[in-house]
């Protein structure tokens, strides 16, 4: 009887020690949670938010992901419904209904993120590396007293990230060793929007209202929204287009850029430009592609009269296929291109009128 009793004690002690060793790791996995700062327009999440959602899902399989939406009115309600059913990895949708959050002002949104983080204690806070994320996340990180990691292109481990440096000519591996939350902006082109088959049914995540009773709106008067100036167009958005047609200083005039614009219209493409073309007033600056412009990664990138400066390559080098059309055989763009400038001769077989003029001009 004594030997049996002793054996039972040893058995219990062994399993107790095993539980003590394993339990912390299990709890660590179960406690991982991520807050995605969501953008919406017309009642739908923007593609940049879907990319941020894709990045969040790559952190860990056991990751509780919440999407934070702000604004007011019917568009916010529709966007919340869309977010709740956009992907099965979404655990919760948080809705902050306030007029001051309709526009992405840094002061109000940073205070909102701080308030939500203090209540729920997320492990990660993620936003796209666009004007919204670059505006809000650094200020929120300063309030929370953590160091954000910007422009992440790869999540190797739970706290190990890869980001480009030197205009994309080198990649830096960063390990985050600070306290929670780990805050980061991600490059949307590196995290494609998650694909969900149409025949797969997903259960909608719960939608919760954020308690704004302690949200002091009077402290957000340092900046105010005036107006949005944008051109009405049926073209695809430059940052998400499958085909991008870009012109550089080699087009020589704004009139020639209009010809390029017609080509893009026929191809169903978005129009881009280099900084040199923008500085020469050939086209508006919101279409600039590059380190100080927009980052794009379309299926097809067509560069007309683009030399290929480092700053420009940083914004389009991830494109699936790059077509370079340039009279200068030594242009740096040819170091990253996939198709040579004689490609224009093939297009000429299918192009007529004004669209052909631009190709003939550059190929000559």
mmCIF file of C-alpha atoms in Angstrom:
data_model
loop_
_atom_site.group_PDB
_atom_site.id
_atom_site.type_symbol
_atom_site.label_atom_id
_atom_site.label_comp_id
_atom_site.label_asym_id
_atom_site.label_seq_id
_atom_site.Cartn_x
_atom_site.Cartn_y
_atom_site.Cartn_z
ATOM 1 C CA UNK A 1 0.000 0.000 0.000
ATOM 2 C CA UNK A 2 2.812 2.386 0.799
ATOM 3 C CA UNK A 3 4.505 1.798 -2.514
ATOM 4 C CA UNK A 4 1.251 2.412 -4.367
ATOM 5 C CA UNK A 5 0.659 5.616 -2.435
ATOM 6 C CA UNK A 6 4.165 6.824 -3.173
ATOM 7 C CA UNK A 7 3.735 5.996 -6.848
ATOM 8 C CA UNK A 8 0.505 7.994 -6.940
ATOM 9 C CA UNK A 9 2.227 10.999 -5.405
ATOM 10 C CA UNK A 10 5.038 10.760 -7.952
ATOM 11 C CA UNK A 11 2.503 10.484 -10.770
ATOM 12 C CA UNK A 12 0.628 13.585 -9.624
ATOM 13 C CA UNK A 13 3.844 15.529 -9.034
ATOM 14 C CA UNK A 14 5.115 14.646 -12.517
ATOM 15 C CA UNK A 15 1.976 15.860 -14.236
ATOM 16 C CA UNK A 16 1.832 18.958 -12.054
ATOM 17 C CA UNK A 17 5.387 19.893 -13.101
ATOM 18 C CA UNK A 18 4.504 19.184 -16.729
ATOM 19 C CA UNK A 19 1.472 21.476 -16.485
ATOM 20 C CA UNK A 20 3.555 24.250 -14.921
ATOM 21 C CA UNK A 21 6.039 24.068 -17.801
ATOM 22 C CA UNK A 22 3.445 23.903 -20.575
ATOM 23 C CA UNK A 23 0.719 26.195 -19.213
ATOM 24 C CA UNK A 24 2.619 29.486 -19.635
ATOM 25 C CA UNK A 25 3.251 28.716 -23.307
ATOM 26 C CA UNK A 26 -0.390 27.829 -23.865
ATOM 27 C CA UNK A 27 -1.575 31.000 -22.173
ATOM 28 C CA UNK A 28 0.908 33.042 -24.190
ATOM 29 C CA UNK A 29 -0.598 31.735 -27.400
ATOM 30 C CA UNK A 30 -4.146 32.257 -26.220
ATOM 31 C CA UNK A 31 -3.477 35.823 -25.112
ATOM 32 C CA UNK A 32 -2.224 37.098 -28.474
ATOM 33 C CA UNK A 33 -4.661 39.721 -29.730
ATOM 34 C CA UNK A 34 -4.447 42.275 -32.522
ATOM 35 C CA UNK A 35 -6.263 45.521 -33.227
ATOM 36 C CA UNK A 36 -6.476 46.543 -36.888
ATOM 37 C CA UNK A 37 -7.181 50.222 -37.543
ATOM 38 C CA UNK A 38 -9.815 50.105 -40.258
ATOM 39 C CA UNK A 39 -10.572 52.514 -43.081
ATOM 40 C CA UNK A 40 -13.854 52.442 -44.937
ATOM 41 C CA UNK A 41 -15.472 54.217 -47.850
ATOM 42 C CA UNK A 42 -18.979 53.876 -49.236
ATOM 43 C CA UNK A 43 -19.899 51.242 -46.672
ATOM 44 C CA UNK A 44 -16.975 48.907 -47.441
ATOM 45 C CA UNK A 45 -13.533 48.355 -45.986
ATOM 46 C CA UNK A 46 -10.734 49.774 -48.082
ATOM 47 C CA UNK A 47 -8.286 47.296 -49.677
ATOM 48 C CA UNK A 48 -5.513 48.659 -47.455
ATOM 49 C CA UNK A 49 -7.441 47.508 -44.383
ATOM 50 C CA UNK A 50 -7.875 44.046 -45.898
ATOM 51 C CA UNK A 51 -4.105 43.911 -46.355
ATOM 52 C CA UNK A 52 -3.618 44.895 -42.711
ATOM 53 C CA UNK A 53 -6.031 42.095 -41.800
ATOM 54 C CA UNK A 54 -3.941 39.666 -43.848
ATOM 55 C CA UNK A 55 -0.813 40.786 -41.997
ATOM 56 C CA UNK A 56 -2.522 40.336 -38.634
ATOM 57 C CA UNK A 57 -3.575 36.786 -39.512
ATOM 58 C CA UNK A 58 0.045 35.886 -40.330
ATOM 59 C CA UNK A 59 1.284 36.692 -36.812
ATOM 60 C CA UNK A 60 -0.154 33.564 -35.219
ATOM 61 C CA UNK A 61 -2.858 31.003 -35.835
ATOM 62 C CA UNK A 62 -4.163 31.648 -32.311
ATOM 63 C CA UNK A 63 -4.668 35.356 -32.786
ATOM 64 C CA UNK A 64 -7.817 37.189 -31.759
ATOM 65 C CA UNK A 65 -8.242 39.965 -34.337
ATOM 66 C CA UNK A 66 -10.456 43.009 -33.846
ATOM 67 C CA UNK A 67 -11.149 45.755 -36.381
ATOM 68 C CA UNK A 68 -11.645 49.315 -35.145
ATOM 69 C CA UNK A 69 -13.875 51.547 -37.279
ATOM 70 C CA UNK A 70 -14.683 55.194 -36.687
ATOM 71 C CA UNK A 71 -17.118 57.659 -38.175
ATOM 72 C CA UNK A 72 -20.855 58.153 -38.187
ATOM 73 C CA UNK A 73 -24.006 57.564 -40.205
ATOM 74 C CA UNK A 74 -25.146 54.778 -42.483
ATOM 75 C CA UNK A 75 -21.745 54.311 -44.110
ATOM 76 C CA UNK A 76 -20.275 53.336 -40.746
ATOM 77 C CA UNK A 77 -23.073 50.828 -40.128
ATOM 78 C CA UNK A 78 -22.617 49.243 -43.549
ATOM 79 C CA UNK A 79 -18.849 49.120 -43.121
ATOM 80 C CA UNK A 80 -19.246 47.399 -39.757
ATOM 81 C CA UNK A 81 -21.441 44.718 -41.332
ATOM 82 C CA UNK A 82 -18.898 44.262 -44.104
ATOM 83 C CA UNK A 83 -16.027 44.001 -41.611
ATOM 84 C CA UNK A 84 -17.917 41.453 -39.506
ATOM 85 C CA UNK A 85 -18.241 39.036 -42.420
ATOM 86 C CA UNK A 86 -15.203 39.890 -44.540
ATOM 87 C CA UNK A 87 -13.051 37.037 -43.208
ATOM 88 C CA UNK A 88 -13.376 34.236 -40.618
ATOM 89 C CA UNK A 89 -10.248 35.435 -38.756
ATOM 90 C CA UNK A 90 -12.104 38.535 -37.546
ATOM 91 C CA UNK A 91 -13.133 37.987 -33.924
ATOM 92 C CA UNK A 92 -14.795 41.328 -33.242
ATOM 93 C CA UNK A 93 -15.655 44.654 -34.849
ATOM 94 C CA UNK A 94 -15.380 47.749 -32.670
ATOM 95 C CA UNK A 95 -17.426 50.749 -33.777
ATOM 96 C CA UNK A 96 -16.688 54.266 -32.541
ATOM 97 C CA UNK A 97 -19.648 56.392 -33.591
ATOM 98 C CA UNK A 98 -18.652 60.068 -33.499
ATOM 99 C CA UNK A 99 -18.649 62.810 -36.125
ATOM 100 C CA UNK A 100 -15.118 63.866 -35.195
ATOM 101 C CA UNK A 101 -13.847 60.422 -36.249
ATOM 102 C CA UNK A 102 -15.336 60.626 -39.736
ATOM 103 C CA UNK A 103 -12.126 62.161 -41.058
ATOM 104 C CA UNK A 104 -8.692 60.726 -40.180
ATOM 105 C CA UNK A 105 -7.360 63.483 -37.935
ATOM 106 C CA UNK A 106 -4.343 62.363 -35.926
ATOM 107 C CA UNK A 107 -5.415 63.895 -32.592
ATOM 108 C CA UNK A 108 -8.845 62.309 -32.343
ATOM 109 C CA UNK A 109 -7.877 58.921 -33.757
ATOM 110 C CA UNK A 110 -4.736 58.620 -31.627
ATOM 111 C CA UNK A 111 -6.761 59.311 -28.484
ATOM 112 C CA UNK A 112 -9.317 56.712 -29.594
ATOM 113 C CA UNK A 113 -6.595 54.087 -30.086
ATOM 114 C CA UNK A 114 -5.139 54.943 -26.674
ATOM 115 C CA UNK A 115 -8.528 54.599 -25.003
ATOM 116 C CA UNK A 116 -9.305 51.244 -26.666
ATOM 117 C CA UNK A 117 -5.844 49.883 -25.875
ATOM 118 C CA UNK A 118 -6.091 50.838 -22.199
ATOM 119 C CA UNK A 119 -9.392 48.981 -21.955
ATOM 120 C CA UNK A 120 -8.634 45.811 -23.927
ATOM 121 C CA UNK A 121 -4.826 45.517 -23.798
ATOM 122 C CA UNK A 122 -3.999 44.298 -27.316
ATOM 123 C CA UNK A 123 -0.679 42.623 -28.126
ATOM 124 C CA UNK A 124 -0.468 44.256 -31.564
ATOM 125 C CA UNK A 125 -1.902 47.324 -33.264
ATOM 126 C CA UNK A 126 -1.622 47.329 -37.061
ATOM 127 C CA UNK A 127 -2.420 49.832 -39.779
ATOM 128 C CA UNK A 128 -1.584 50.154 -43.447
ATOM 129 C CA UNK A 129 1.452 52.263 -44.334
ATOM 130 C CA UNK A 130 -0.581 54.943 -46.099
ATOM 131 C CA UNK A 131 -1.497 58.520 -45.242
ATOM 132 C CA UNK A 132 -3.976 57.302 -42.613
ATOM 133 C CA UNK A 133 -1.560 54.950 -40.862
ATOM 134 C CA UNK A 134 1.415 57.299 -41.100
ATOM 135 C CA UNK A 135 -0.721 60.054 -39.604
ATOM 136 C CA UNK A 136 -2.363 58.193 -36.733
ATOM 137 C CA UNK A 137 -0.080 55.365 -35.616
ATOM 138 C CA UNK A 138 3.066 57.343 -34.636
ATOM 139 C CA UNK A 139 1.041 59.731 -32.482
ATOM 140 C CA UNK A 140 -0.823 56.854 -30.829
ATOM 141 C CA UNK A 141 2.491 55.081 -30.208
ATOM 142 C CA UNK A 142 3.906 58.188 -28.538
ATOM 143 C CA UNK A 143 0.887 58.394 -26.224
ATOM 144 C CA UNK A 144 1.269 54.693 -25.350
ATOM 145 C CA UNK A 145 5.051 55.167 -24.919
ATOM 146 C CA UNK A 146 6.112 52.437 -27.364
ATOM 147 C CA UNK A 147 8.282 52.478 -30.489
ATOM 148 C CA UNK A 148 6.386 51.680 -33.701
ATOM 149 C CA UNK A 149 7.836 49.613 -36.534
ATOM 150 C CA UNK A 150 7.066 51.134 -39.913
ATOM 151 C CA UNK A 151 6.663 49.820 -43.443
ATOM 152 C CA UNK A 152 6.804 46.119 -42.559
ATOM 153 C CA UNK A 153 6.920 43.819 -45.602
ATOM 154 C CA UNK A 154 7.268 40.461 -43.848
ATOM 155 C CA UNK A 155 6.367 38.972 -40.471
ATOM 156 C CA UNK A 156 8.913 36.217 -39.808
ATOM 157 C CA UNK A 157 8.007 35.476 -36.184
ATOM 158 C CA UNK A 158 5.711 36.942 -33.570
ATOM 159 C CA UNK A 159 8.199 39.722 -32.825
ATOM 160 C CA UNK A 160 10.509 39.500 -35.838
ATOM 161 C CA UNK A 161 9.822 41.716 -38.861
ATOM 162 C CA UNK A 162 11.434 42.705 -42.160
ATOM 163 C CA UNK A 163 11.291 46.252 -43.513
ATOM 164 C CA UNK A 164 13.036 47.994 -46.430
ATOM 165 C CA UNK A 165 15.742 50.606 -45.929
ATOM 166 C CA UNK A 166 17.792 52.791 -48.290
ATOM 167 C CA UNK A 167 14.862 53.247 -50.692
ATOM 168 C CA UNK A 168 14.279 49.506 -50.895
ATOM 169 C CA UNK A 169 17.855 48.613 -51.851
ATOM 170 C CA UNK A 170 18.354 46.711 -48.599
ATOM 171 C CA UNK A 171 16.156 44.904 -46.099
ATOM 172 C CA UNK A 172 16.420 45.177 -42.350
ATOM 173 C CA UNK A 173 15.306 42.470 -39.913
ATOM 174 C CA UNK A 174 13.929 44.010 -36.732
ATOM 175 C CA UNK A 175 13.154 42.256 -33.445
ATOM 176 C CA UNK A 176 10.683 44.028 -31.202
ATOM 177 C CA UNK A 177 11.688 43.810 -27.530
ATOM 178 C CA UNK A 178 9.449 46.495 -26.073
ATOM 179 C CA UNK A 179 6.273 46.202 -24.071
ATOM 180 C CA UNK A 180 2.806 45.646 -25.495
ATOM 181 C CA UNK A 181 1.379 46.758 -27.769
ATOM 182 C CA UNK A 182 3.717 46.121 -30.675
ATOM 183 C CA UNK A 183 2.578 48.785 -33.133
ATOM 184 C CA UNK A 184 3.368 48.613 -36.836
ATOM 185 C CA UNK A 185 2.417 49.898 -40.248
ATOM 186 C CA UNK A 186 2.522 47.350 -43.057
ATOM 187 C CA UNK A 187 3.141 47.818 -46.768
ATOM 188 C CA UNK A 188 -0.145 46.799 -48.382
ATOM 189 C CA UNK A 189 1.510 45.448 -51.509
ATOM 190 C CA UNK A 190 3.378 42.843 -49.444
ATOM 191 C CA UNK A 191 0.231 41.433 -47.826
ATOM 192 C CA UNK A 192 -2.374 40.643 -50.508
ATOM 193 C CA UNK A 193 -6.004 40.843 -49.467
ATOM 194 C CA UNK A 194 -7.234 37.475 -48.160
ATOM 195 C CA UNK A 195 -9.164 35.431 -50.713
ATOM 196 C CA UNK A 196 -12.388 33.772 -49.628
ATOM 197 C CA UNK A 197 -14.102 31.322 -52.012
ATOM 198 C CA UNK A 198 -17.683 32.329 -52.812
ATOM 199 C CA UNK A 199 -18.981 28.922 -51.752
ATOM 200 C CA UNK A 200 -17.585 29.274 -48.220
ATOM 201 C CA UNK A 201 -19.986 30.629 -45.607
ATOM 202 C CA UNK A 202 -18.511 32.595 -42.734
ATOM 203 C CA UNK A 203 -20.210 33.460 -39.469
ATOM 204 C CA UNK A 204 -20.353 37.185 -38.872
ATOM 205 C CA UNK A 205 -18.210 38.447 -36.013
ATOM 206 C CA UNK A 206 -19.941 40.343 -33.198
ATOM 207 C CA UNK A 207 -20.161 44.133 -33.521
ATOM 208 C CA UNK A 208 -19.580 46.166 -30.350
ATOM 209 C CA UNK A 209 -19.957 49.869 -29.713
ATOM 210 C CA UNK A 210 -16.958 51.642 -28.184
ATOM 211 C CA UNK A 211 -17.865 53.531 -25.023
ATOM 212 C CA UNK A 212 -17.019 57.148 -25.828
ATOM 213 C CA UNK A 213 -18.255 58.617 -22.559
ATOM 214 C CA UNK A 214 -14.666 59.388 -21.506
ATOM 215 C CA UNK A 215 -13.626 60.519 -24.987
ATOM 216 C CA UNK A 216 -12.847 64.219 -24.557
ATOM 217 C CA UNK A 217 -13.691 65.848 -27.875
ATOM 218 C CA UNK A 218 -12.711 69.310 -26.653
ATOM 219 C CA UNK A 219 -8.997 68.406 -26.639
ATOM 220 C CA UNK A 220 -8.988 67.739 -30.390
ATOM 221 C CA UNK A 221 -9.054 71.332 -31.586
ATOM 222 C CA UNK A 222 -5.428 71.546 -32.701
ATOM 223 C CA UNK A 223 -6.420 70.585 -36.230
ATOM 224 C CA UNK A 224 -9.692 70.483 -38.109
ATOM 225 C CA UNK A 225 -10.964 69.021 -41.337
ATOM 226 C CA UNK A 226 -11.542 71.559 -44.093
ATOM 227 C CA UNK A 227 -12.372 69.733 -47.312
ATOM 228 C CA UNK A 228 -11.353 66.976 -49.674
ATOM 229 C CA UNK A 229 -10.249 67.881 -53.182
ATOM 230 C CA UNK A 230 -10.152 64.974 -55.617
ATOM 231 C CA UNK A 231 -10.778 64.372 -59.275
ATOM 232 C CA UNK A 232 -13.811 62.339 -60.252
ATOM 233 C CA UNK A 233 -12.754 59.359 -62.331
ATOM 234 C CA UNK A 234 -13.932 55.900 -63.251
ATOM 235 C CA UNK A 235 -10.365 54.625 -63.333
ATOM 236 C CA UNK A 236 -9.020 52.084 -60.840
ATOM 237 C CA UNK A 237 -7.333 53.482 -57.746
ATOM 238 C CA UNK A 238 -3.596 53.808 -58.343
ATOM 239 C CA UNK A 239 -2.656 51.918 -55.201
ATOM 240 C CA UNK A 240 -4.829 48.890 -56.040
ATOM 241 C CA UNK A 241 -4.934 48.791 -59.849
ATOM 242 C CA UNK A 242 -3.991 45.576 -61.682
ATOM 243 C CA UNK A 243 -2.428 47.587 -64.513
ATOM 244 C CA UNK A 244 -0.517 50.850 -64.058
ATOM 245 C CA UNK A 245 0.668 53.045 -66.918
ATOM 246 C CA UNK A 246 3.320 55.497 -65.736
ATOM 247 C CA UNK A 247 4.960 58.387 -67.534
ATOM 248 C CA UNK A 248 8.203 60.157 -66.755
ATOM 249 C CA UNK A 249 10.007 63.308 -67.759
ATOM 250 C CA UNK A 250 10.694 61.675 -71.127
ATOM 251 C CA UNK A 251 7.116 62.467 -72.176
ATOM 252 C CA UNK A 252 8.289 66.109 -72.352
ATOM 253 C CA UNK A 253 4.919 67.841 -71.903
ATOM 254 C CA UNK A 254 1.537 67.718 -70.225
ATOM 255 C CA UNK A 255 -0.046 67.335 -73.656
ATOM 256 C CA UNK A 256 1.791 64.059 -74.198
ATOM 257 C CA UNK A 257 0.626 62.901 -70.771
ATOM 258 C CA UNK A 258 -2.940 63.259 -72.013
ATOM 259 C CA UNK A 259 -2.124 60.752 -74.739
ATOM 260 C CA UNK A 260 -0.833 58.371 -72.102
ATOM 261 C CA UNK A 261 -4.059 58.945 -70.226
ATOM 262 C CA UNK A 262 -6.042 57.758 -73.240
ATOM 263 C CA UNK A 263 -3.939 54.626 -73.485
ATOM 264 C CA UNK A 264 -4.637 53.873 -69.833
ATOM 265 C CA UNK A 265 -8.354 54.358 -70.433
ATOM 266 C CA UNK A 266 -8.323 51.772 -73.218
ATOM 267 C CA UNK A 267 -6.379 49.289 -71.073
ATOM 268 C CA UNK A 268 -8.508 49.872 -67.983
ATOM 269 C CA UNK A 269 -5.390 50.968 -66.151
ATOM 270 C CA UNK A 270 -4.481 53.567 -63.564
ATOM 271 C CA UNK A 271 -2.126 56.400 -64.483
ATOM 272 C CA UNK A 272 1.033 57.072 -62.502
ATOM 273 C CA UNK A 273 3.931 59.497 -62.781
ATOM 274 C CA UNK A 274 7.482 60.006 -61.612
ATOM 275 C CA UNK A 275 8.467 62.825 -59.310
ATOM 276 C CA UNK A 276 10.250 64.572 -62.170
ATOM 277 C CA UNK A 277 7.030 64.582 -64.202
ATOM 278 C CA UNK A 278 5.070 65.923 -61.238
ATOM 279 C CA UNK A 279 7.644 68.644 -60.531
ATOM 280 C CA UNK A 280 7.425 69.661 -64.194
ATOM 281 C CA UNK A 281 3.640 70.073 -63.778
ATOM 282 C CA UNK A 282 2.884 67.414 -66.358
ATOM 283 C CA UNK A 283 0.337 65.831 -64.001
ATOM 284 C CA UNK A 284 -1.073 66.221 -60.477
ATOM 285 C CA UNK A 285 1.070 65.077 -57.543
ATOM 286 C CA UNK A 286 -1.425 62.554 -56.108
ATOM 287 C CA UNK A 287 -0.470 60.216 -58.978
ATOM 288 C CA UNK A 288 3.219 60.158 -58.077
ATOM 289 C CA UNK A 289 4.743 56.689 -57.684
ATOM 290 C CA UNK A 290 7.881 56.205 -55.628
ATOM 291 C CA UNK A 291 9.502 56.629 -52.253
ATOM 292 C CA UNK A 292 7.765 59.963 -51.633
ATOM 293 C CA UNK A 293 4.612 58.947 -53.490
ATOM 294 C CA UNK A 294 2.488 55.820 -53.649
ATOM 295 C CA UNK A 295 3.728 52.244 -53.410
ATOM 296 C CA UNK A 296 2.223 50.013 -56.092
ATOM 297 C CA UNK A 297 2.568 46.350 -57.039
ATOM 298 C CA UNK A 298 0.262 45.715 -60.017
ATOM 299 C CA UNK A 299 0.207 42.641 -62.243
ATOM 300 C CA UNK A 300 1.489 44.827 -65.088
ATOM 301 C CA UNK A 301 3.510 48.031 -64.733
ATOM 302 C CA UNK A 302 4.201 49.972 -67.936
ATOM 303 C CA UNK A 303 6.846 52.692 -67.679
ATOM 304 C CA UNK A 304 7.010 55.196 -70.565
ATOM 305 C CA UNK A 305 9.895 57.636 -70.621
ATOM 306 C CA UNK A 306 10.877 56.657 -67.071
ATOM 307 C CA UNK A 307 14.607 56.607 -66.360
ATOM 308 C CA UNK A 308 14.284 54.489 -63.220
ATOM 309 C CA UNK A 309 15.736 56.555 -60.377
ATOM 310 C CA UNK A 310 16.161 54.789 -57.044
ATOM 311 C CA UNK A 311 13.338 56.804 -55.504
ATOM 312 C CA UNK A 312 10.941 55.666 -58.224
ATOM 313 C CA UNK A 313 12.005 52.012 -58.176
ATOM 314 C CA UNK A 314 11.273 51.928 -54.447
ATOM 315 C CA UNK A 315 7.592 52.428 -55.256
ATOM 316 C CA UNK A 316 7.122 49.841 -58.021
ATOM 317 C CA UNK A 317 9.826 47.176 -57.860
ATOM 318 C CA UNK A 318 7.353 44.596 -56.488
ATOM 319 C CA UNK A 319 5.249 44.702 -59.678
ATOM 320 C CA UNK A 320 4.649 41.277 -61.211
ATOM 321 C CA UNK A 321 5.647 42.280 -64.777
ATOM 322 C CA UNK A 322 7.485 45.504 -65.601
ATOM 323 C CA UNK A 323 7.462 46.869 -69.155
ATOM 324 C CA UNK A 324 10.030 49.571 -69.904
ATOM 325 C CA UNK A 325 9.734 51.830 -72.951
ATOM 326 C CA UNK A 326 12.622 54.268 -73.206
ATOM 327 C CA UNK A 327 14.964 55.651 -75.881
ATOM 328 C CA UNK A 328 17.927 55.563 -73.472
ATOM 329 C CA UNK A 329 19.363 52.037 -73.560
ATOM 330 C CA UNK A 330 21.367 52.736 -70.382
ATOM 331 C CA UNK A 331 18.372 53.837 -68.312
ATOM 332 C CA UNK A 332 18.348 52.166 -64.848
ATOM 333 C CA UNK A 333 14.745 51.068 -65.412
ATOM 334 C CA UNK A 334 16.068 48.295 -67.676
ATOM 335 C CA UNK A 335 17.788 46.659 -64.704
ATOM 336 C CA UNK A 336 14.410 45.709 -63.214
ATOM 337 C CA UNK A 337 12.255 45.417 -66.330
ATOM 338 C CA UNK A 338 10.806 42.153 -67.624
ATOM 339 C CA UNK A 339 10.010 43.246 -71.203
ATOM 340 C CA UNK A 340 12.231 45.431 -73.415
ATOM 341 C CA UNK A 341 11.135 48.551 -75.244
ATOM 342 C CA UNK A 342 10.367 46.610 -78.454
ATOM 343 C CA UNK A 343 7.209 45.603 -76.625
ATOM 344 C CA UNK A 344 5.748 48.819 -77.961
ATOM 345 C CA UNK A 345 5.971 47.448 -81.484
ATOM 346 C CA UNK A 346 3.668 44.614 -80.472
ATOM 347 C CA UNK A 347 1.162 47.035 -78.961
ATOM 348 C CA UNK A 348 1.168 49.061 -82.152
ATOM 349 C CA UNK A 349 -0.478 46.113 -83.897
ATOM 350 C CA UNK A 350 -3.526 46.621 -81.709
ATOM 351 C CA UNK A 351 -3.494 50.355 -81.102
ATOM 352 C CA UNK A 352 -4.899 52.985 -83.396
ATOM 353 C CA UNK A 353 -5.082 56.745 -83.549
ATOM 354 C CA UNK A 354 -4.066 58.769 -80.509
ATOM 355 C CA UNK A 355 -3.019 55.751 -78.441
ATOM 356 C CA UNK A 356 -0.476 54.748 -81.068
ATOM 357 C CA UNK A 357 1.026 58.248 -81.229
ATOM 358 C CA UNK A 358 2.397 58.076 -77.711
ATOM 359 C CA UNK A 359 4.033 54.707 -78.323
ATOM 360 C CA UNK A 360 5.529 55.791 -81.633
ATOM 361 C CA UNK A 361 6.907 58.954 -80.057
ATOM 362 C CA UNK A 362 8.696 57.096 -77.250
ATOM 363 C CA UNK A 363 9.860 54.115 -79.302
ATOM 364 C CA UNK A 364 11.415 56.345 -81.985
#
